[in-house]
Amino acid sequence: MKIGIIGAGNIGGNLTRRLASLGHEVSVANSRGPETLAELAEETGATAVTASEAARDAQVVVVTIPLKAVPALPAGFLDAAAEGVVVIDTGNYYPQRDGRIAAIEDGLPESRWTETQIGHPVVKAFNGTYAQDIVTRGLPGGTAGRQALPVAGDDAAAKAAVRDLIDELGFDTVDAGGLDTSWRQQPGTPVYGNQGDAAAVEKALAAASPERTAEWRA
């Protein structure tokens, strides 16, 4: 599968490592230019590109950048993607980093905001996952206690594709519903950073509150 990753921080870098090791054709971009990704490209065999090029012919595009950087993504960056491209949003709103985003402060789910910014449906995944878990905690399917990740999105086919990819990475998944209820996996909720199995993740999602606590507000 051809996969474009925009963002080469902790999550983006480790997704590049794992997905490339599984045989996917990975292109990776950051805000500083492909020349700054030479080491990651050499390590993984991924292709370092610009953000404008990352989605070219990609079947899956991962947007894994700070929310404050989302509006600055190149216009039309998804135009050259494969038909039916699935976009994964791993982002979180951290007001101390991102500044105040009024719509999110007023209750709009974070990934719904990202979706409106890029003009394409997204699937929310990996946002509460420790980056190191991506490379160290994957296990074969059917393993007892296998770590599970919540996945939220409105498009059933796109969500199924993301869940299949996560299974390939070595994790179970829990369907966390649509984007309107994806607040259940935002920062500060019980599932955020949860390393439990599917039952534990389901319980954590059910226990979430839509009220953003002071720690997570501007």
PDB file of C-alpha atoms in Angstrom:
ATOM      1  CA  MET A   1       0.000   0.000   0.000  1.00  0.00           C
ATOM      2  CA  LYS A   2       1.179   3.524  -0.741  1.00  0.00           C
ATOM      3  CA  ILE A   3       1.080   5.641   2.429  1.00  0.00           C
ATOM      4  CA  GLY A   4       1.902   9.315   2.881  1.00  0.00           C
ATOM      5  CA  ILE A   5       2.833  10.621   6.322  1.00  0.00           C
ATOM      6  CA  ILE A   6       2.790  14.349   6.984  1.00  0.00           C
ATOM      7  CA  GLY A   7       4.692  14.978  10.168  1.00  0.00           C
ATOM      8  CA  ALA A   8       7.846  13.218  11.309  1.00  0.00           C
ATOM      9  CA  GLY A   9       7.694  13.749  15.048  1.00  0.00           C
ATOM     10  CA  ASN A  10       7.398  10.927  17.564  1.00  0.00           C
ATOM     11  CA  ILE A  11       4.198   9.402  16.168  1.00  0.00           C
ATOM     12  CA  GLY A  12       4.946  10.128  12.517  1.00  0.00           C
ATOM     13  CA  GLY A  13       8.503   8.879  12.770  1.00  0.00           C
ATOM     14  CA  ASN A  14       7.526   5.614  14.425  1.00  0.00           C
ATOM     15  CA  LEU A  15       4.649   5.029  12.014  1.00  0.00           C
ATOM     16  CA  THR A  16       7.153   5.529   9.203  1.00  0.00           C
ATOM     17  CA  ARG A  17       9.436   2.933  10.769  1.00  0.00           C
ATOM     18  CA  ARG A  18       6.763   0.313  11.348  1.00  0.00           C
ATOM     19  CA  LEU A  19       4.796   0.745   8.136  1.00  0.00           C
ATOM     20  CA  ALA A  20       7.935   0.691   6.013  1.00  0.00           C
ATOM     21  CA  SER A  21       9.118  -2.442   7.823  1.00  0.00           C
ATOM     22  CA  LEU A  22       5.817  -4.105   6.903  1.00  0.00           C
ATOM     23  CA  GLY A  23       6.528  -3.512   3.229  1.00  0.00           C
ATOM     24  CA  HIS A  24       4.361  -0.470   2.582  1.00  0.00           C
ATOM     25  CA  GLU A  25       5.606   2.234   0.222  1.00  0.00           C
ATOM     26  CA  VAL A  26       5.934   5.185   2.583  1.00  0.00           C
ATOM     27  CA  SER A  27       6.531   8.837   1.771  1.00  0.00           C
ATOM     28  CA  VAL A  28       7.199  11.132   4.708  1.00  0.00           C
ATOM     29  CA  ALA A  29       7.211  14.925   4.975  1.00  0.00           C
ATOM     30  CA  ASN A  30       7.724  17.552   7.617  1.00  0.00           C
ATOM     31  CA  SER A  31       7.589  21.345   7.800  1.00  0.00           C
ATOM     32  CA  ARG A  32      11.347  21.796   7.408  1.00  0.00           C
ATOM     33  CA  GLY A  33      11.893  20.078   4.083  1.00  0.00           C
ATOM     34  CA  PRO A  34      12.908  16.596   2.864  1.00  0.00           C
ATOM     35  CA  GLU A  35      16.618  17.267   3.321  1.00  0.00           C
ATOM     36  CA  THR A  36      16.037  17.216   7.100  1.00  0.00           C
ATOM     37  CA  LEU A  37      14.581  13.702   6.841  1.00  0.00           C
ATOM     38  CA  ALA A  38      17.593  12.064   5.205  1.00  0.00           C
ATOM     39  CA  GLU A  39      18.460  10.043   8.307  1.00  0.00           C
ATOM     40  CA  LEU A  40      14.911   8.700   8.745  1.00  0.00           C
ATOM     41  CA  ALA A  41      14.708   7.882   5.040  1.00  0.00           C
ATOM     42  CA  GLU A  42      18.023   6.025   5.134  1.00  0.00           C
ATOM     43  CA  GLU A  43      16.979   4.114   8.253  1.00  0.00           C
ATOM     44  CA  THR A  44      13.577   3.049   6.962  1.00  0.00           C
ATOM     45  CA  GLY A  45      13.700   3.078   3.175  1.00  0.00           C
ATOM     46  CA  ALA A  46      10.878   5.631   3.145  1.00  0.00           C
ATOM     47  CA  THR A  47      10.994   8.478   0.638  1.00  0.00           C
ATOM     48  CA  ALA A  48      11.450  11.973   2.050  1.00  0.00           C
ATOM     49  CA  VAL A  49       9.234  14.484   0.235  1.00  0.00           C
ATOM     50  CA  THR A  50       7.589  17.854   0.683  1.00  0.00           C
ATOM     51  CA  ALA A  51       4.167  18.114   2.298  1.00  0.00           C
ATOM     52  CA  SER A  52       2.723  18.933  -1.138  1.00  0.00           C
ATOM     53  CA  GLU A  53       4.076  15.635  -2.488  1.00  0.00           C
ATOM     54  CA  ALA A  54       3.346  13.312   0.434  1.00  0.00           C
ATOM     55  CA  ALA A  55      -0.152  12.339  -0.675  1.00  0.00           C
ATOM     56  CA  ARG A  56       0.672  11.703  -4.330  1.00  0.00           C
ATOM     57  CA  ASP A  57      -1.020   8.425  -5.336  1.00  0.00           C
ATOM     58  CA  ALA A  58      -1.377   7.532  -1.654  1.00  0.00           C
ATOM     59  CA  GLN A  59      -4.192   5.255  -0.537  1.00  0.00           C
ATOM     60  CA  VAL A  60      -3.715   6.357   3.072  1.00  0.00           C
ATOM     61  CA  VAL A  61      -2.469   9.735   4.299  1.00  0.00           C
ATOM     62  CA  VAL A  62      -1.560  10.281   7.949  1.00  0.00           C
ATOM     63  CA  VAL A  63      -1.724  13.856   9.219  1.00  0.00           C
ATOM     64  CA  THR A  64       0.341  13.929  12.395  1.00  0.00           C
ATOM     65  CA  ILE A  65       1.229  17.549  13.069  1.00  0.00           C
ATOM     66  CA  PRO A  66       0.325  20.101  15.755  1.00  0.00           C
ATOM     67  CA  LEU A  67      -3.187  21.462  15.301  1.00  0.00           C
ATOM     68  CA  LYS A  68      -1.856  24.980  14.943  1.00  0.00           C
ATOM     69  CA  ALA A  69      -0.032  23.813  11.791  1.00  0.00           C
ATOM     70  CA  VAL A  70      -3.058  22.237  10.111  1.00  0.00           C
ATOM     71  CA  PRO A  71      -4.355  25.466   8.485  1.00  0.00           C
ATOM     72  CA  ALA A  72      -0.898  25.970   6.942  1.00  0.00           C
ATOM     73  CA  LEU A  73      -0.934  22.657   5.046  1.00  0.00           C
ATOM     74  CA  PRO A  74      -0.504  23.278   1.301  1.00  0.00           C
ATOM     75  CA  ALA A  75      -3.735  24.017  -0.511  1.00  0.00           C
ATOM     76  CA  GLY A  76      -4.919  20.967  -2.425  1.00  0.00           C
ATOM     77  CA  PHE A  77      -2.367  18.667  -0.797  1.00  0.00           C
ATOM     78  CA  LEU A  78      -4.780  15.740  -1.224  1.00  0.00           C
ATOM     79  CA  ASP A  79      -5.626  16.463  -4.861  1.00  0.00           C
ATOM     80  CA  ALA A  80      -3.099  13.984  -6.252  1.00  0.00           C
ATOM     81  CA  ALA A  81      -3.964  11.201  -3.803  1.00  0.00           C
ATOM     82  CA  ALA A  82      -5.499   7.937  -4.947  1.00  0.00           C
ATOM     83  CA  GLU A  83      -9.245   7.873  -5.434  1.00  0.00           C
ATOM     84  CA  GLY A  84     -10.968   7.173  -2.119  1.00  0.00           C
ATOM     85  CA  VAL A  85      -7.894   8.126  -0.077  1.00  0.00           C
ATOM     86  CA  VAL A  86      -8.267   7.504   3.658  1.00  0.00           C
ATOM     87  CA  VAL A  87      -6.966  10.307   5.874  1.00  0.00           C
ATOM     88  CA  ILE A  88      -5.918   9.499   9.437  1.00  0.00           C
ATOM     89  CA  ASP A  89      -5.789  12.342  11.946  1.00  0.00           C
ATOM     90  CA  THR A  90      -3.564  11.702  14.961  1.00  0.00           C
ATOM     91  CA  GLY A  91      -3.745  15.271  16.249  1.00  0.00           C
ATOM     92  CA  ASN A  92      -4.610  16.653  19.680  1.00  0.00           C
ATOM     93  CA  TYR A  93      -5.498  20.140  20.829  1.00  0.00           C
ATOM     94  CA  TYR A  94      -2.960  21.383  23.352  1.00  0.00           C
ATOM     95  CA  PRO A  95      -3.839  25.060  23.914  1.00  0.00           C
ATOM     96  CA  GLN A  96      -0.500  25.800  25.559  1.00  0.00           C
ATOM     97  CA  ARG A  97       1.126  24.795  22.263  1.00  0.00           C
ATOM     98  CA  ASP A  98      -1.567  25.525  19.690  1.00  0.00           C
ATOM     99  CA  GLY A  99      -3.012  28.735  21.062  1.00  0.00           C
ATOM    100  CA  ARG A 100      -6.720  29.185  21.595  1.00  0.00           C
ATOM    101  CA  ILE A 101      -8.936  27.576  18.946  1.00  0.00           C
ATOM    102  CA  ALA A 102     -12.370  28.991  19.671  1.00  0.00           C
ATOM    103  CA  ALA A 103     -14.433  26.309  17.931  1.00  0.00           C
ATOM    104  CA  ILE A 104     -12.749  23.537  19.920  1.00  0.00           C
ATOM    105  CA  GLU A 105     -13.069  25.509  23.152  1.00  0.00           C
ATOM    106  CA  ASP A 106     -16.786  25.783  22.354  1.00  0.00           C
ATOM    107  CA  GLY A 107     -17.104  21.997  22.077  1.00  0.00           C
ATOM    108  CA  LEU A 108     -16.332  21.062  18.463  1.00  0.00           C
ATOM    109  CA  PRO A 109     -14.481  17.718  18.495  1.00  0.00           C
ATOM    110  CA  GLU A 110     -10.840  18.198  17.608  1.00  0.00           C
ATOM    111  CA  SER A 111     -10.844  15.905  14.576  1.00  0.00           C
ATOM    112  CA  ARG A 112     -14.028  17.507  13.272  1.00  0.00           C
ATOM    113  CA  TRP A 113     -12.142  20.810  13.335  1.00  0.00           C
ATOM    114  CA  THR A 114      -9.234  19.257  11.437  1.00  0.00           C
ATOM    115  CA  GLU A 115     -11.644  17.794   8.904  1.00  0.00           C
ATOM    116  CA  THR A 116     -13.114  21.230   8.202  1.00  0.00           C
ATOM    117  CA  GLN A 117      -9.648  22.733   7.829  1.00  0.00           C
ATOM    118  CA  ILE A 118      -8.450  20.228   5.220  1.00  0.00           C
ATOM    119  CA  GLY A 119     -11.784  19.745   3.463  1.00  0.00           C
ATOM    120  CA  HIS A 120     -11.713  15.952   3.590  1.00  0.00           C
ATOM    121  CA  PRO A 121     -13.188  13.344   5.967  1.00  0.00           C
ATOM    122  CA  VAL A 122     -10.768  11.981   8.547  1.00  0.00           C
ATOM    123  CA  VAL A 123     -10.497   8.944  10.785  1.00  0.00           C
ATOM    124  CA  LYS A 124      -9.230   9.688  14.302  1.00  0.00           C
ATOM    125  CA  ALA A 125      -6.612   7.193  15.477  1.00  0.00           C
ATOM    126  CA  PHE A 126      -3.255   7.028  17.280  1.00  0.00           C
ATOM    127  CA  ASN A 127      -3.950  10.350  19.035  1.00  0.00           C
ATOM    128  CA  GLY A 128      -3.725   8.873  22.535  1.00  0.00           C
ATOM    129  CA  THR A 129      -1.068   6.296  21.751  1.00  0.00           C
ATOM    130  CA  TYR A 130       2.425   6.532  23.222  1.00  0.00           C
ATOM    131  CA  ALA A 131       4.808   6.783  20.288  1.00  0.00           C
ATOM    132  CA  GLN A 132       7.104   4.091  21.657  1.00  0.00           C
ATOM    133  CA  ASP A 133       4.199   1.641  21.879  1.00  0.00           C
ATOM    134  CA  ILE A 134       3.963   1.679  18.085  1.00  0.00           C
ATOM    135  CA  VAL A 135       7.378   0.024  17.810  1.00  0.00           C
ATOM    136  CA  THR A 136       7.467  -2.054  20.999  1.00  0.00           C
ATOM    137  CA  ARG A 137       4.001  -3.325  21.923  1.00  0.00           C
ATOM    138  CA  GLY A 138       2.583  -4.794  18.730  1.00  0.00           C
ATOM    139  CA  LEU A 139       1.551  -8.456  19.038  1.00  0.00           C
ATOM    140  CA  PRO A 140       0.086 -11.083  16.687  1.00  0.00           C
ATOM    141  CA  GLY A 141      -3.674 -11.113  16.300  1.00  0.00           C
ATOM    142  CA  GLY A 142      -5.453 -13.241  18.864  1.00  0.00           C
ATOM    143  CA  THR A 143      -2.829 -12.713  21.567  1.00  0.00           C
ATOM    144  CA  ALA A 144      -4.464 -12.403  24.980  1.00  0.00           C
ATOM    145  CA  GLY A 145      -4.231  -8.904  26.395  1.00  0.00           C
ATOM    146  CA  ARG A 146      -3.262  -7.359  23.071  1.00  0.00           C
ATOM    147  CA  GLN A 147      -3.291  -3.572  23.344  1.00  0.00           C
ATOM    148  CA  ALA A 148      -6.279  -1.926  21.647  1.00  0.00           C
ATOM    149  CA  LEU A 149      -6.618   1.509  20.068  1.00  0.00           C
ATOM    150  CA  PRO A 150      -9.869   3.471  19.658  1.00  0.00           C
ATOM    151  CA  VAL A 151     -10.788   4.493  16.116  1.00  0.00           C
ATOM    152  CA  ALA A 152     -13.449   7.095  15.322  1.00  0.00           C
ATOM    153  CA  GLY A 153     -14.832   8.188  11.961  1.00  0.00           C
ATOM    154  CA  ASP A 154     -17.974   8.662   9.927  1.00  0.00           C
ATOM    155  CA  ASP A 155     -17.051   6.620   6.849  1.00  0.00           C
ATOM    156  CA  ALA A 156     -17.434   2.912   7.599  1.00  0.00           C
ATOM    157  CA  ALA A 157     -15.139   1.795   4.775  1.00  0.00           C
ATOM    158  CA  ALA A 158     -12.402   4.267   5.725  1.00  0.00           C
ATOM    159  CA  LYS A 159     -12.639   3.263   9.365  1.00  0.00           C
ATOM    160  CA  ALA A 160     -12.402  -0.432   8.422  1.00  0.00           C
ATOM    161  CA  ALA A 161      -9.273   0.281   6.371  1.00  0.00           C
ATOM    162  CA  VAL A 162      -7.657   2.037   9.326  1.00  0.00           C
ATOM    163  CA  ARG A 163      -8.594  -0.772  11.688  1.00  0.00           C
ATOM    164  CA  ASP A 164      -7.049  -3.307   9.288  1.00  0.00           C
ATOM    165  CA  LEU A 165      -3.851  -1.270   9.147  1.00  0.00           C
ATOM    166  CA  ILE A 166      -3.687  -1.056  12.948  1.00  0.00           C
ATOM    167  CA  ASP A 167      -4.197  -4.806  13.185  1.00  0.00           C
ATOM    168  CA  GLU A 168      -1.264  -5.229  10.803  1.00  0.00           C
ATOM    169  CA  LEU A 169       0.805  -3.066  13.146  1.00  0.00           C
ATOM    170  CA  GLY A 170       0.004  -5.478  15.968  1.00  0.00           C
ATOM    171  CA  PHE A 171      -2.903  -3.915  17.858  1.00  0.00           C
ATOM    172  CA  ASP A 172      -6.579  -4.597  18.351  1.00  0.00           C
ATOM    173  CA  THR A 173      -9.058  -1.791  17.748  1.00  0.00           C
ATOM    174  CA  VAL A 174     -12.320  -0.579  19.212  1.00  0.00           C
ATOM    175  CA  ASP A 175     -14.889   1.235  17.093  1.00  0.00           C
ATOM    176  CA  ALA A 176     -15.292   4.535  18.944  1.00  0.00           C
ATOM    177  CA  GLY A 177     -18.188   5.750  16.801  1.00  0.00           C
ATOM    178  CA  GLY A 178     -18.353   8.810  14.586  1.00  0.00           C
ATOM    179  CA  LEU A 179     -16.393  12.036  14.758  1.00  0.00           C
ATOM    180  CA  ASP A 180     -19.167  13.811  16.656  1.00  0.00           C
ATOM    181  CA  THR A 181     -18.432  11.574  19.640  1.00  0.00           C
ATOM    182  CA  SER A 182     -14.662  11.410  19.111  1.00  0.00           C
ATOM    183  CA  TRP A 183     -14.292  13.667  22.162  1.00  0.00           C
ATOM    184  CA  ARG A 184     -14.325  10.361  24.028  1.00  0.00           C
ATOM    185  CA  GLN A 185     -10.689   9.825  23.039  1.00  0.00           C
ATOM    186  CA  GLN A 186      -9.379  13.388  23.306  1.00  0.00           C
ATOM    187  CA  PRO A 187      -6.714  14.420  25.839  1.00  0.00           C
ATOM    188  CA  GLY A 188      -7.862  14.170  29.434  1.00  0.00           C
ATOM    189  CA  THR A 189     -10.286  11.290  28.850  1.00  0.00           C
ATOM    190  CA  PRO A 190      -9.857   7.837  30.432  1.00  0.00           C
ATOM    191  CA  VAL A 191      -8.791   6.231  27.156  1.00  0.00           C
ATOM    192  CA  TYR A 192      -6.069   8.798  26.424  1.00  0.00           C
ATOM    193  CA  GLY A 193      -2.760   6.968  26.955  1.00  0.00           C
ATOM    194  CA  ASN A 194      -4.611   3.785  27.929  1.00  0.00           C
ATOM    195  CA  GLN A 195      -2.566   0.679  27.106  1.00  0.00           C
ATOM    196  CA  GLY A 196      -5.344  -1.786  27.905  1.00  0.00           C
ATOM    197  CA  ASP A 197      -7.017  -4.432  25.804  1.00  0.00           C
ATOM    198  CA  ALA A 198     -10.279  -4.017  23.901  1.00  0.00           C
ATOM    199  CA  ALA A 199     -12.441  -4.500  26.990  1.00  0.00           C
ATOM    200  CA  ALA A 200     -10.477  -1.864  28.909  1.00  0.00           C
ATOM    201  CA  VAL A 201     -10.691   0.587  26.022  1.00  0.00           C
ATOM    202  CA  GLU A 202     -14.438   0.076  25.659  1.00  0.00           C
ATOM    203  CA  LYS A 203     -14.863   0.748  29.378  1.00  0.00           C
ATOM    204  CA  ALA A 204     -12.691   3.868  29.186  1.00  0.00           C
ATOM    205  CA  LEU A 205     -14.599   5.252  26.218  1.00  0.00           C
ATOM    206  CA  ALA A 206     -17.901   4.743  28.033  1.00  0.00           C
ATOM    207  CA  ALA A 207     -16.594   6.607  31.085  1.00  0.00           C
ATOM    208  CA  ALA A 208     -15.569   9.733  29.158  1.00  0.00           C
ATOM    209  CA  SER A 209     -17.154  13.126  29.761  1.00  0.00           C
ATOM    210  CA  PRO A 210     -17.640  15.760  27.042  1.00  0.00           C
ATOM    211  CA  GLU A 211     -16.636  18.496  29.503  1.00  0.00           C
ATOM    212  CA  ARG A 212     -13.119  19.727  28.831  1.00  0.00           C
ATOM    213  CA  THR A 213     -11.322  20.138  32.147  1.00  0.00           C
ATOM    214  CA  ALA A 214      -9.357  23.276  33.007  1.00  0.00           C
ATOM    215  CA  GLU A 215      -6.059  21.531  32.298  1.00  0.00           C
ATOM    216  CA  TRP A 216      -7.049  21.137  28.655  1.00  0.00           C
ATOM    217  CA  ARG A 217      -8.559  24.581  28.065  1.00  0.00           C
ATOM    218  CA  ALA A 218      -6.928  27.809  26.915  1.00  0.00           C
TER     219      ALA A 218
END
